[in-house]
mmCIF file of C-alpha atoms (C1' of nucleotides) in Angstrom:
data_model
loop_
_atom_site.group_PDB
_atom_site.id
_atom_site.type_symbol
_atom_site.label_atom_id
_atom_site.label_comp_id
_atom_site.label_asym_id
_atom_site.label_seq_id
_atom_site.Cartn_x
_atom_site.Cartn_y
_atom_site.Cartn_z
ATOM 1 C CA MET T 197 11.391 -5.654 -8.316
ATOM 2 C CA PRO T 198 9.928 -2.442 -9.241
ATOM 3 C CA GLU T 199 9.617 0.785 -6.883
ATOM 4 C CA LEU T 200 9.761 3.705 -8.476
ATOM 5 C CA PRO T 201 13.523 3.710 -9.078
ATOM 6 C CA GLU T 202 13.780 0.577 -10.683
ATOM 7 C CA VAL T 203 10.517 1.544 -12.819
ATOM 8 C CA GLU T 204 11.799 5.180 -14.016
ATOM 9 C CA VAL T 205 16.166 3.735 -14.944
ATOM 10 C CA THR T 206 13.466 1.017 -16.571
ATOM 11 C CA ARG T 207 12.301 3.772 -18.569
ATOM 12 C CA LEU T 208 15.562 5.901 -19.091
ATOM 13 C CA SER T 209 16.588 2.461 -20.801
ATOM 14 C CA PHE T 210 14.689 2.689 -23.674
ATOM 15 C CA ALA T 211 12.161 5.390 -24.076
ATOM 16 C CA ASN T 212 14.207 7.452 -26.526
ATOM 17 C CA ARG T 213 15.257 4.750 -28.667
ATOM 18 C CA ILE T 214 11.218 3.504 -28.824
ATOM 19 C CA ALA T 215 9.897 7.198 -29.472
ATOM 20 C CA GLY T 216 8.504 6.844 -33.151
ATOM 21 C CA ALA T 217 8.394 2.737 -33.136
ATOM 22 C CA ARG T 218 5.591 1.450 -35.596
ATOM 23 C CA ILE T 219 4.403 -1.750 -33.952
ATOM 24 C CA GLU T 220 3.959 -4.302 -36.467
ATOM 25 C CA ALA T 221 2.763 -7.625 -34.195
ATOM 26 C CA VAL T 222 1.800 -8.338 -30.520
ATOM 27 C CA ARG T 223 2.943 -11.252 -29.022
ATOM 28 C CA LEU T 224 1.514 -13.142 -25.753
ATOM 29 C CA GLY T 225 2.670 -15.750 -23.781
ATOM 30 C CA LYS T 226 0.557 -16.384 -20.632
ATOM 31 C CA PRO T 227 -1.720 -14.025 -18.950
ATOM 32 C CA LEU T 228 -1.214 -11.166 -16.450
ATOM 33 C CA ARG T 229 -3.124 -9.564 -14.206
ATOM 34 C CA TRP T 230 -5.801 -7.182 -14.814
ATOM 35 C CA PRO T 231 -6.788 -8.682 -18.700
ATOM 36 C CA LEU T 232 -9.280 -5.446 -19.190
ATOM 37 C CA GLY T 233 -10.026 -6.696 -22.315
ATOM 38 C CA VAL T 234 -7.824 -7.691 -25.399
ATOM 39 C CA LEU T 235 -5.591 -5.606 -26.679
ATOM 40 C CA PRO T 236 -7.566 -4.058 -29.671
ATOM 41 C CA ALA T 237 -6.211 -5.215 -32.773
ATOM 42 C CA ALA T 238 -5.858 -1.120 -33.179
ATOM 43 C CA LEU T 239 -2.528 -1.858 -31.519
ATOM 44 C CA GLN T 240 -0.945 -3.250 -34.601
ATOM 45 C CA GLY T 241 0.247 -0.334 -36.649
ATOM 46 C CA ALA T 242 0.201 1.780 -33.808
ATOM 47 C CA VAL T 243 2.900 4.175 -32.931
ATOM 48 C CA VAL T 244 4.642 5.351 -29.863
ATOM 49 C CA GLN T 245 5.337 8.887 -29.397
ATOM 50 C CA GLN T 246 6.468 9.081 -25.925
ATOM 51 C CA VAL T 247 6.759 6.765 -22.506
ATOM 52 C CA ARG T 248 5.739 8.445 -19.053
ATOM 53 C CA ARG T 249 5.951 6.603 -15.917
ATOM 54 C CA ARG T 250 3.544 7.933 -13.146
ATOM 55 C CA GLY T 251 3.845 5.934 -10.093
ATOM 56 C CA LYS T 252 4.938 2.409 -10.685
ATOM 57 C CA TYR T 253 3.745 2.398 -14.373
ATOM 58 C CA LEU T 254 5.032 3.161 -17.233
ATOM 59 C CA LEU T 255 2.667 5.139 -19.570
ATOM 60 C CA LEU T 256 2.932 4.627 -23.404
ATOM 61 C CA ASP T 257 1.374 7.490 -25.312
ATOM 62 C CA LEU T 258 0.487 5.399 -29.081
ATOM 63 C CA ASP T 259 -0.935 7.792 -31.500
ATOM 64 C CA ARG T 260 -3.587 5.699 -30.670
ATOM 65 C CA GLY T 261 -4.584 5.757 -27.108
ATOM 66 C CA LEU T 262 -1.754 4.338 -24.683
ATOM 67 C CA LEU T 263 -0.348 1.199 -23.313
ATOM 68 C CA LEU T 264 -0.171 0.846 -19.323
ATOM 69 C CA ILE T 265 2.590 -1.177 -18.084
ATOM 70 C CA HIS T 266 3.271 -2.618 -14.574
ATOM 71 C CA LEU T 267 6.187 -5.055 -13.714
ATOM 72 C CA GLY T 268 3.947 -6.137 -10.801
ATOM 73 C CA MET T 269 6.887 -8.340 -8.230
ATOM 74 C CA SER T 270 8.564 -9.635 -10.770
ATOM 75 C CA GLY T 271 8.935 -7.406 -14.186
ATOM 76 C CA SER T 272 11.731 -6.802 -16.324
ATOM 77 C CA LEU T 273 11.872 -4.675 -19.344
ATOM 78 C CA ALA T 274 14.241 -5.630 -22.066
ATOM 79 C CA TYR T 275 14.631 -3.311 -25.509
ATOM 80 C CA ALA T 276 16.590 -4.256 -28.085
ATOM 81 C CA GLY T 277 17.092 -5.067 -32.310
ATOM 82 C CA ALA T 278 17.733 -8.829 -31.387
ATOM 83 C CA LEU T 279 16.525 -10.911 -28.592
ATOM 84 C CA PRO T 280 17.112 -14.509 -27.473
ATOM 85 C CA PRO T 281 13.939 -16.660 -28.043
ATOM 86 C CA PRO T 282 11.272 -15.712 -25.466
ATOM 87 C CA GLY T 283 11.132 -18.060 -22.501
ATOM 88 C CA PRO T 284 8.401 -19.462 -20.093
ATOM 89 C CA HIS T 285 8.468 -16.487 -18.098
ATOM 90 C CA ASP T 286 7.773 -13.910 -21.129
ATOM 91 C CA HIS T 287 4.328 -13.198 -21.436
ATOM 92 C CA PHE T 288 4.290 -9.939 -23.439
ATOM 93 C CA GLU T 289 6.066 -8.859 -26.585
ATOM 94 C CA LEU T 290 5.738 -5.837 -29.010
ATOM 95 C CA ALA T 291 7.955 -6.118 -32.237
ATOM 96 C CA THR T 292 8.231 -2.775 -33.738
ATOM 97 C CA SER T 293 10.229 -0.827 -36.703
ATOM 98 C CA ARG T 294 12.999 -0.315 -34.305
ATOM 99 C CA GLY T 295 13.375 -3.149 -32.035
ATOM 100 C CA LEU T 296 11.584 -5.740 -29.671
ATOM 101 C CA LEU T 297 10.257 -4.539 -26.354
ATOM 102 C CA ARG T 298 9.945 -7.830 -24.492
ATOM 103 C CA LEU T 299 7.869 -8.148 -20.408
ATOM 104 C CA HIS T 300 9.506 -10.197 -19.084
ATOM 105 C CA ASP T 301 7.684 -11.515 -15.630
ATOM 106 C CA PRO T 302 7.649 -15.185 -13.959
ATOM 107 C CA ARG T 303 5.446 -14.493 -10.961
ATOM 108 C CA ARG T 304 2.786 -11.795 -13.219
ATOM 109 C CA PHE T 305 1.281 -9.610 -11.039
ATOM 110 C CA GLY T 306 2.317 -7.051 -13.894
ATOM 111 C CA ALA T 307 -0.083 -6.110 -15.782
ATOM 112 C CA VAL T 308 -0.534 -4.610 -19.583
ATOM 113 C CA VAL T 309 -3.101 -2.497 -20.504
ATOM 114 C CA TRP T 310 -4.604 -0.743 -23.028
ATOM 115 C CA ALA T 311 -7.014 2.889 -22.750
ATOM 116 C CA ALA T 312 -8.370 4.988 -25.069
ATOM 117 C CA SER T 313 -6.674 7.628 -23.666
ATOM 118 C CA GLU T 314 -6.109 8.518 -19.474
ATOM 119 C CA ALA T 315 -9.946 9.483 -19.510
ATOM 120 C CA ASP T 316 -10.483 6.434 -20.207
ATOM 121 C CA PRO T 317 -12.571 4.206 -17.456
ATOM 122 C CA VAL T 318 -9.837 1.895 -17.183
ATOM 123 C CA ALA T 319 -6.706 4.469 -16.976
ATOM 124 C CA ARG T 320 -8.570 6.194 -14.027
ATOM 125 C CA LYS T 321 -9.429 2.298 -12.235
ATOM 126 C CA LEU T 322 -5.482 2.141 -12.526
ATOM 127 C CA LEU T 323 -4.269 5.412 -12.086
ATOM 128 C CA GLY T 324 -7.172 7.724 -10.973
ATOM 129 C CA HIS T 325 -6.557 7.400 -7.234
ATOM 130 C CA LEU T 326 -2.334 7.830 -7.001
ATOM 131 C CA GLY T 327 -1.236 10.248 -4.894
ATOM 132 C CA VAL T 328 1.701 12.855 -5.922
ATOM 133 C CA GLU T 329 4.905 12.101 -7.747
ATOM 134 C CA PRO T 330 7.540 12.430 -4.866
ATOM 135 C CA LEU T 331 10.072 13.838 -7.350
ATOM 136 C CA GLY T 332 7.915 16.166 -8.548
ATOM 137 C CA ASP T 333 7.122 19.862 -7.577
ATOM 138 C CA GLY T 334 4.008 19.065 -6.234
ATOM 139 C CA PHE T 335 5.470 16.676 -3.177
ATOM 140 C CA ASP T 336 4.708 19.282 -0.392
ATOM 141 C CA PRO T 337 5.696 18.950 2.889
ATOM 142 C CA LEU T 338 3.102 20.863 4.848
ATOM 143 C CA ALA T 339 0.707 19.039 2.233
ATOM 144 C CA PHE T 340 2.675 15.633 3.220
ATOM 145 C CA TRP T 341 1.935 16.676 7.321
ATOM 146 C CA GLN T 342 -1.456 17.289 6.757
ATOM 147 C CA ALA T 343 -2.416 14.437 4.586
ATOM 148 C CA LEU T 344 -0.738 12.308 7.249
ATOM 149 C CA ARG T 345 -2.801 13.696 10.301
ATOM 150 C CA ALA T 346 -5.733 11.843 8.533
ATOM 151 C CA ARG T 347 -3.958 8.562 9.100
ATOM 152 C CA ARG T 348 -4.444 6.079 11.716
ATOM 153 C CA SER T 349 -2.253 3.515 10.514
ATOM 154 C CA ALA T 350 0.695 2.614 11.487
ATOM 155 C CA ILE T 351 3.475 5.412 8.641
ATOM 156 C CA LYS T 352 5.178 2.169 6.697
ATOM 157 C CA GLN T 353 1.857 1.140 5.615
ATOM 158 C CA VAL T 354 0.914 4.315 4.235
ATOM 159 C CA LEU T 355 3.231 5.229 2.898
ATOM 160 C CA LEU T 356 3.255 1.232 0.805
ATOM 161 C CA ALA T 357 -0.713 2.506 0.070
ATOM 162 C CA GLY T 358 0.490 4.835 -2.259
ATOM 163 C CA ASP T 359 -2.810 6.985 -2.230
ATOM 164 C CA ILE T 360 -0.697 10.047 -0.862
ATOM 165 C CA VAL T 361 2.431 10.148 -1.677
ATOM 166 C CA VAL T 362 2.787 7.090 -5.063
ATOM 167 C CA GLY T 363 6.175 5.365 -6.010
ATOM 168 C CA VAL T 364 8.046 4.323 -2.044
ATOM 169 C CA GLY T 365 7.272 -0.134 -2.107
ATOM 170 C CA ASN T 366 9.152 -1.788 0.489
ATOM 171 C CA ILE T 367 12.112 -1.463 0.058
ATOM 172 C CA TYR T 368 12.080 2.100 0.243
ATOM 173 C CA ALA T 369 9.761 2.342 3.059
ATOM 174 C CA SER T 370 12.060 1.274 4.969
ATOM 175 C CA GLU T 371 14.953 3.150 4.198
ATOM 176 C CA ALA T 372 13.046 6.221 4.010
ATOM 177 C CA LEU T 373 11.737 5.567 7.198
ATOM 178 C CA PHE T 374 15.714 4.927 8.167
ATOM 179 C CA ALA T 375 16.763 7.931 6.986
ATOM 180 C CA ALA T 376 14.612 10.335 8.800
ATOM 181 C CA GLY T 377 14.433 8.444 12.405
ATOM 182 C CA ILE T 378 10.945 7.197 13.036
ATOM 183 C CA GLN T 379 9.492 3.769 13.676
ATOM 184 C CA PRO T 380 7.346 2.578 11.076
ATOM 185 C CA THR T 381 4.783 0.889 13.531
ATOM 186 C CA LEU T 382 4.217 4.843 14.199
ATOM 187 C CA SER T 383 0.665 6.175 12.861
ATOM 188 C CA ALA T 384 1.134 8.923 10.595
ATOM 189 C CA SER T 385 -1.345 10.921 12.147
ATOM 190 C CA SER T 386 1.080 11.485 15.098
ATOM 191 C CA LEU T 387 4.016 12.594 13.001
ATOM 192 C CA SER T 388 5.132 15.907 14.171
ATOM 193 C CA GLN T 389 5.470 18.616 11.169
ATOM 194 C CA ALA T 390 9.147 18.100 11.609
ATOM 195 C CA ARG T 391 9.552 15.034 11.587
ATOM 196 C CA ALA T 392 6.829 14.566 8.622
ATOM 197 C CA GLU T 393 9.039 17.725 6.799
ATOM 198 C CA ARG T 394 12.396 15.333 7.814
ATOM 199 C CA LEU T 395 10.360 12.805 6.496
ATOM 200 C CA HIS T 396 9.512 14.091 2.810
ATOM 201 C CA GLY T 397 13.261 15.331 2.549
ATOM 202 C CA ALA T 398 14.416 11.733 3.381
ATOM 203 C CA ILE T 399 11.760 9.694 0.303
ATOM 204 C CA ARG T 400 13.169 12.375 -2.136
ATOM 205 C CA SER T 401 16.820 11.527 -0.961
ATOM 206 C CA VAL T 402 16.238 7.373 -1.526
ATOM 207 C CA LEU T 403 14.510 7.486 -3.881
ATOM 208 C CA ALA T 404 17.136 9.716 -5.938
ATOM 209 C CA ARG T 405 20.304 8.283 -5.096
ATOM 210 C CA ALA T 406 18.043 4.475 -5.549
ATOM 211 C CA LEU T 407 17.510 6.469 -9.020
ATOM 212 C CA GLU T 408 21.101 7.412 -10.031
ATOM 213 C CA GLN T 409 22.659 3.721 -8.506
ATOM 214 C CA GLY T 410 20.374 2.408 -10.913
ATOM 215 C CA GLY T 411 17.586 1.274 -8.732
ATOM 216 C CA SER T 412 18.043 -2.258 -6.503
ATOM 217 C CA THR T 413 18.993 -6.029 -7.868
ATOM 218 C CA LEU T 414 17.690 -7.900 -5.322
ATOM 219 C CA ARG T 415 16.948 -10.640 -7.439
ATOM 220 C CA ASP T 416 16.888 -10.250 -11.247
ATOM 221 C CA PHE T 417 15.801 -6.659 -11.755
ATOM 222 C CA SER T 418 18.048 -5.374 -14.920
ATOM 223 C CA SER T 419 17.049 -2.570 -17.523
ATOM 224 C CA ALA T 420 15.693 -2.351 -21.029
ATOM 225 C CA GLU T 421 19.173 -2.340 -21.946
ATOM 226 C CA GLY T 422 20.589 -4.924 -19.606
ATOM 227 C CA LYS T 423 21.975 -2.623 -16.923
ATOM 228 C CA THR T 424 21.133 -4.240 -12.945
ATOM 229 C CA GLY T 425 21.470 -2.175 -9.940
ATOM 230 C CA HIS T 426 23.055 -1.241 -7.491
ATOM 231 C CA PHE T 427 21.759 0.219 -4.614
ATOM 232 C CA GLN T 428 21.037 -2.725 -2.637
ATOM 233 C CA LEU T 429 24.548 -2.338 -1.796
ATOM 234 C CA GLU T 430 24.413 0.531 0.252
ATOM 235 C CA ALA T 431 20.939 0.421 1.837
ATOM 236 C CA MET T 432 21.179 1.532 6.079
ATOM 237 C CA VAL T 433 17.996 -1.212 6.687
ATOM 238 C CA TYR T 434 16.312 -3.189 4.097
ATOM 239 C CA ASP T 435 16.967 -7.435 4.092
ATOM 240 C CA ARG T 436 19.390 -6.644 6.923
ATOM 241 C CA ALA T 437 18.376 -8.275 9.715
ATOM 242 C CA GLY T 438 19.998 -9.454 12.118
ATOM 243 C CA GLN T 439 23.428 -7.309 11.314
ATOM 244 C CA PRO T 440 24.803 -3.922 12.568
ATOM 245 C CA CYS T 441 23.518 -0.777 11.724
ATOM 246 C CA ARG T 442 25.707 0.981 9.445
ATOM 247 C CA ALA T 443 24.859 4.254 11.025
ATOM 248 C CA CYS T 444 25.574 3.084 14.815
ATOM 249 C CA GLY T 445 26.133 -0.272 15.144
ATOM 250 C CA ALA T 446 22.786 -1.770 16.965
ATOM 251 C CA THR T 447 21.295 -5.104 15.805
ATOM 252 C CA ILE T 448 19.177 -4.214 12.787
ATOM 253 C CA GLN T 449 15.349 -5.808 13.528
ATOM 254 C CA THR T 450 12.686 -6.693 11.217
ATOM 255 C CA LEU T 451 8.951 -7.347 11.998
ATOM 256 C CA ARG T 452 5.942 -8.205 9.629
ATOM 257 C CA GLN T 453 3.390 -4.909 8.679
ATOM 258 C CA GLY T 454 -0.194 -6.092 6.343
ATOM 259 C CA GLN T 455 2.166 -9.954 5.581
ATOM 260 C CA ARG T 456 5.464 -7.513 4.399
ATOM 261 C CA SER T 457 8.671 -7.445 6.170
ATOM 262 C CA THR T 458 9.538 -4.077 7.925
ATOM 263 C CA TYR T 459 13.786 -3.864 8.399
ATOM 264 C CA PHE T 460 14.780 -0.512 11.041
ATOM 265 C CA CYS T 461 17.189 0.083 13.660
ATOM 266 C CA PRO T 462 15.715 -0.061 16.993
ATOM 267 C CA ASP T 463 18.029 2.685 18.141
ATOM 268 C CA CYS T 464 18.297 5.275 15.390
ATOM 269 C CA GLN T 465 14.720 5.181 14.659
ATOM 270 C CA THR T 466 13.356 6.350 17.710
ATOM 271 C CA PHE T 467 10.855 8.807 16.617
ATOM 272 C "C1'" DA Z 219 -13.401 6.645 3.675
ATOM 273 C "C1'" DG Z 220 -10.052 4.338 5.719
ATOM 274 C "C1'" DG Z 221 -8.563 0.486 7.507
ATOM 275 C "C1'" DG Z 222 -7.551 -4.827 7.957
ATOM 276 C "C1'" DT Z 223 -7.207 -9.948 4.831
ATOM 277 C "C1'" DG Z 224 -6.947 -12.967 1.387
ATOM 278 C "C1'" DA Z 225 -6.027 -13.872 -3.545
ATOM 279 C "C1'" DC Z 226 -3.043 -13.342 -7.466
ATOM 280 C "C1'" DC Z 227 1.976 -16.550 -9.507
ATOM 281 C "C1'" DT Z 228 5.643 -18.545 -9.484
ATOM 282 C "C1'" DG Z 229 10.695 -19.493 -8.002
ATOM 283 C "C1'" DT Z 230 13.780 -20.095 -4.426
ATOM 284 C "C1'" DC Z 231 15.690 -21.096 0.155
ATOM 285 C "C1'" DG Z 232 16.022 -23.469 5.408
ATOM 286 C "C1'" DG Z 233 14.482 -26.591 8.068
ATOM 287 C "C1'" DC Z 234 13.951 -30.796 8.928
ATOM 288 C "C1'" DT Y 214 17.604 -36.495 -1.851
ATOM 289 C "C1'" DG Y 215 12.931 -34.879 -1.018
ATOM 290 C "C1'" DC Y 216 9.108 -32.393 0.783
ATOM 291 C "C1'" DC Y 217 6.962 -28.481 3.285
ATOM 292 C "C1'" DG Y 218 6.129 -24.367 4.891
ATOM 293 C "C1'" DA Y 219 7.909 -19.153 3.886
ATOM 294 C "C1'" DC Y 220 9.019 -15.984 1.924
ATOM 295 C "C1'" DA Y 221 10.206 -12.310 -2.141
ATOM 296 C "C1'" DG Y 222 10.501 -5.484 -5.223
ATOM 297 C "C1'" DG Y 223 3.133 -5.050 -6.079
ATOM 298 C "C1'" DT Y 224 -1.799 -4.197 -5.773
ATOM 299 C "C1'" DC Y 225 -6.439 -4.973 -5.683
ATOM 300 C "C1'" DA Y 226 -11.518 -6.604 -4.665
ATOM 301 C "C1'" DC Y 227 -14.009 -7.862 -0.421
ATOM 302 C "C1'" DC Y 228 -15.255 -6.995 4.567
ATOM 303 C "C1'" DC Y 229 -16.337 -4.237 8.520
#
DNA sequence: AGGGTGACCTGTCGGC
DNA sequence: TGCCGACAGGTCACCC
């Protein structure tokens, strides 16, 4: 479910409410990804100071260390004063002085990892290679083009790799490439400066619009306060194979890149 | 180092 | 109805 917009929507939906909460108990379900050490008993009694986001990771800053939460493919958080009894896919829960924070993740590709700090090797392994934040000041058009020039893979796969720019997943990669008029199979290194700058703008505008719409809810995504997203209703290409392009009427096509589906318009994406 | 592949998991859907 | 393969919002370890 979660690309940058969904993760950010999730963050915004509980960050203010959980700030200052003291962790009173931890409940674990089945193991998630990267069981990097057992969550330390020190978690108990720790106070959540703020919630940040880096790429698709949520970072809960505690008064001792930080908790990295990744939603994987199927994860979502819920945060409320009370929640229904945990189900078979609820694999992590914090009981705090201000309510319950629960991770629901059927496929268990998500992760909850504690690190002493961001300099901790555990945190660096997960965050250290990440590219720039697409909605931040560090996402520069010229630097983006120069980074792309060094990569011979297909532009779609370079976007997904996340080491140049973070947060763009399978939905928004297809959408941004459509908005920029670029064929997903084009080698990243062959983008002109003008096209790279257009893609830079497209990534920003697509992610910002998705954020405004509360993210995309394809199956079961919802924010920590239970709200679903609506961006999927205005997707131009994602999950629209065989349907007419909303811009030109041509039939939306699909192909596989790195075992992921890519959607594109053969008439609008010609560069 | 960049690039390609398989692996991790569970649920759902379409076809036979 | 039942079974079986393909596919689903991500990312890492592992090869060359």
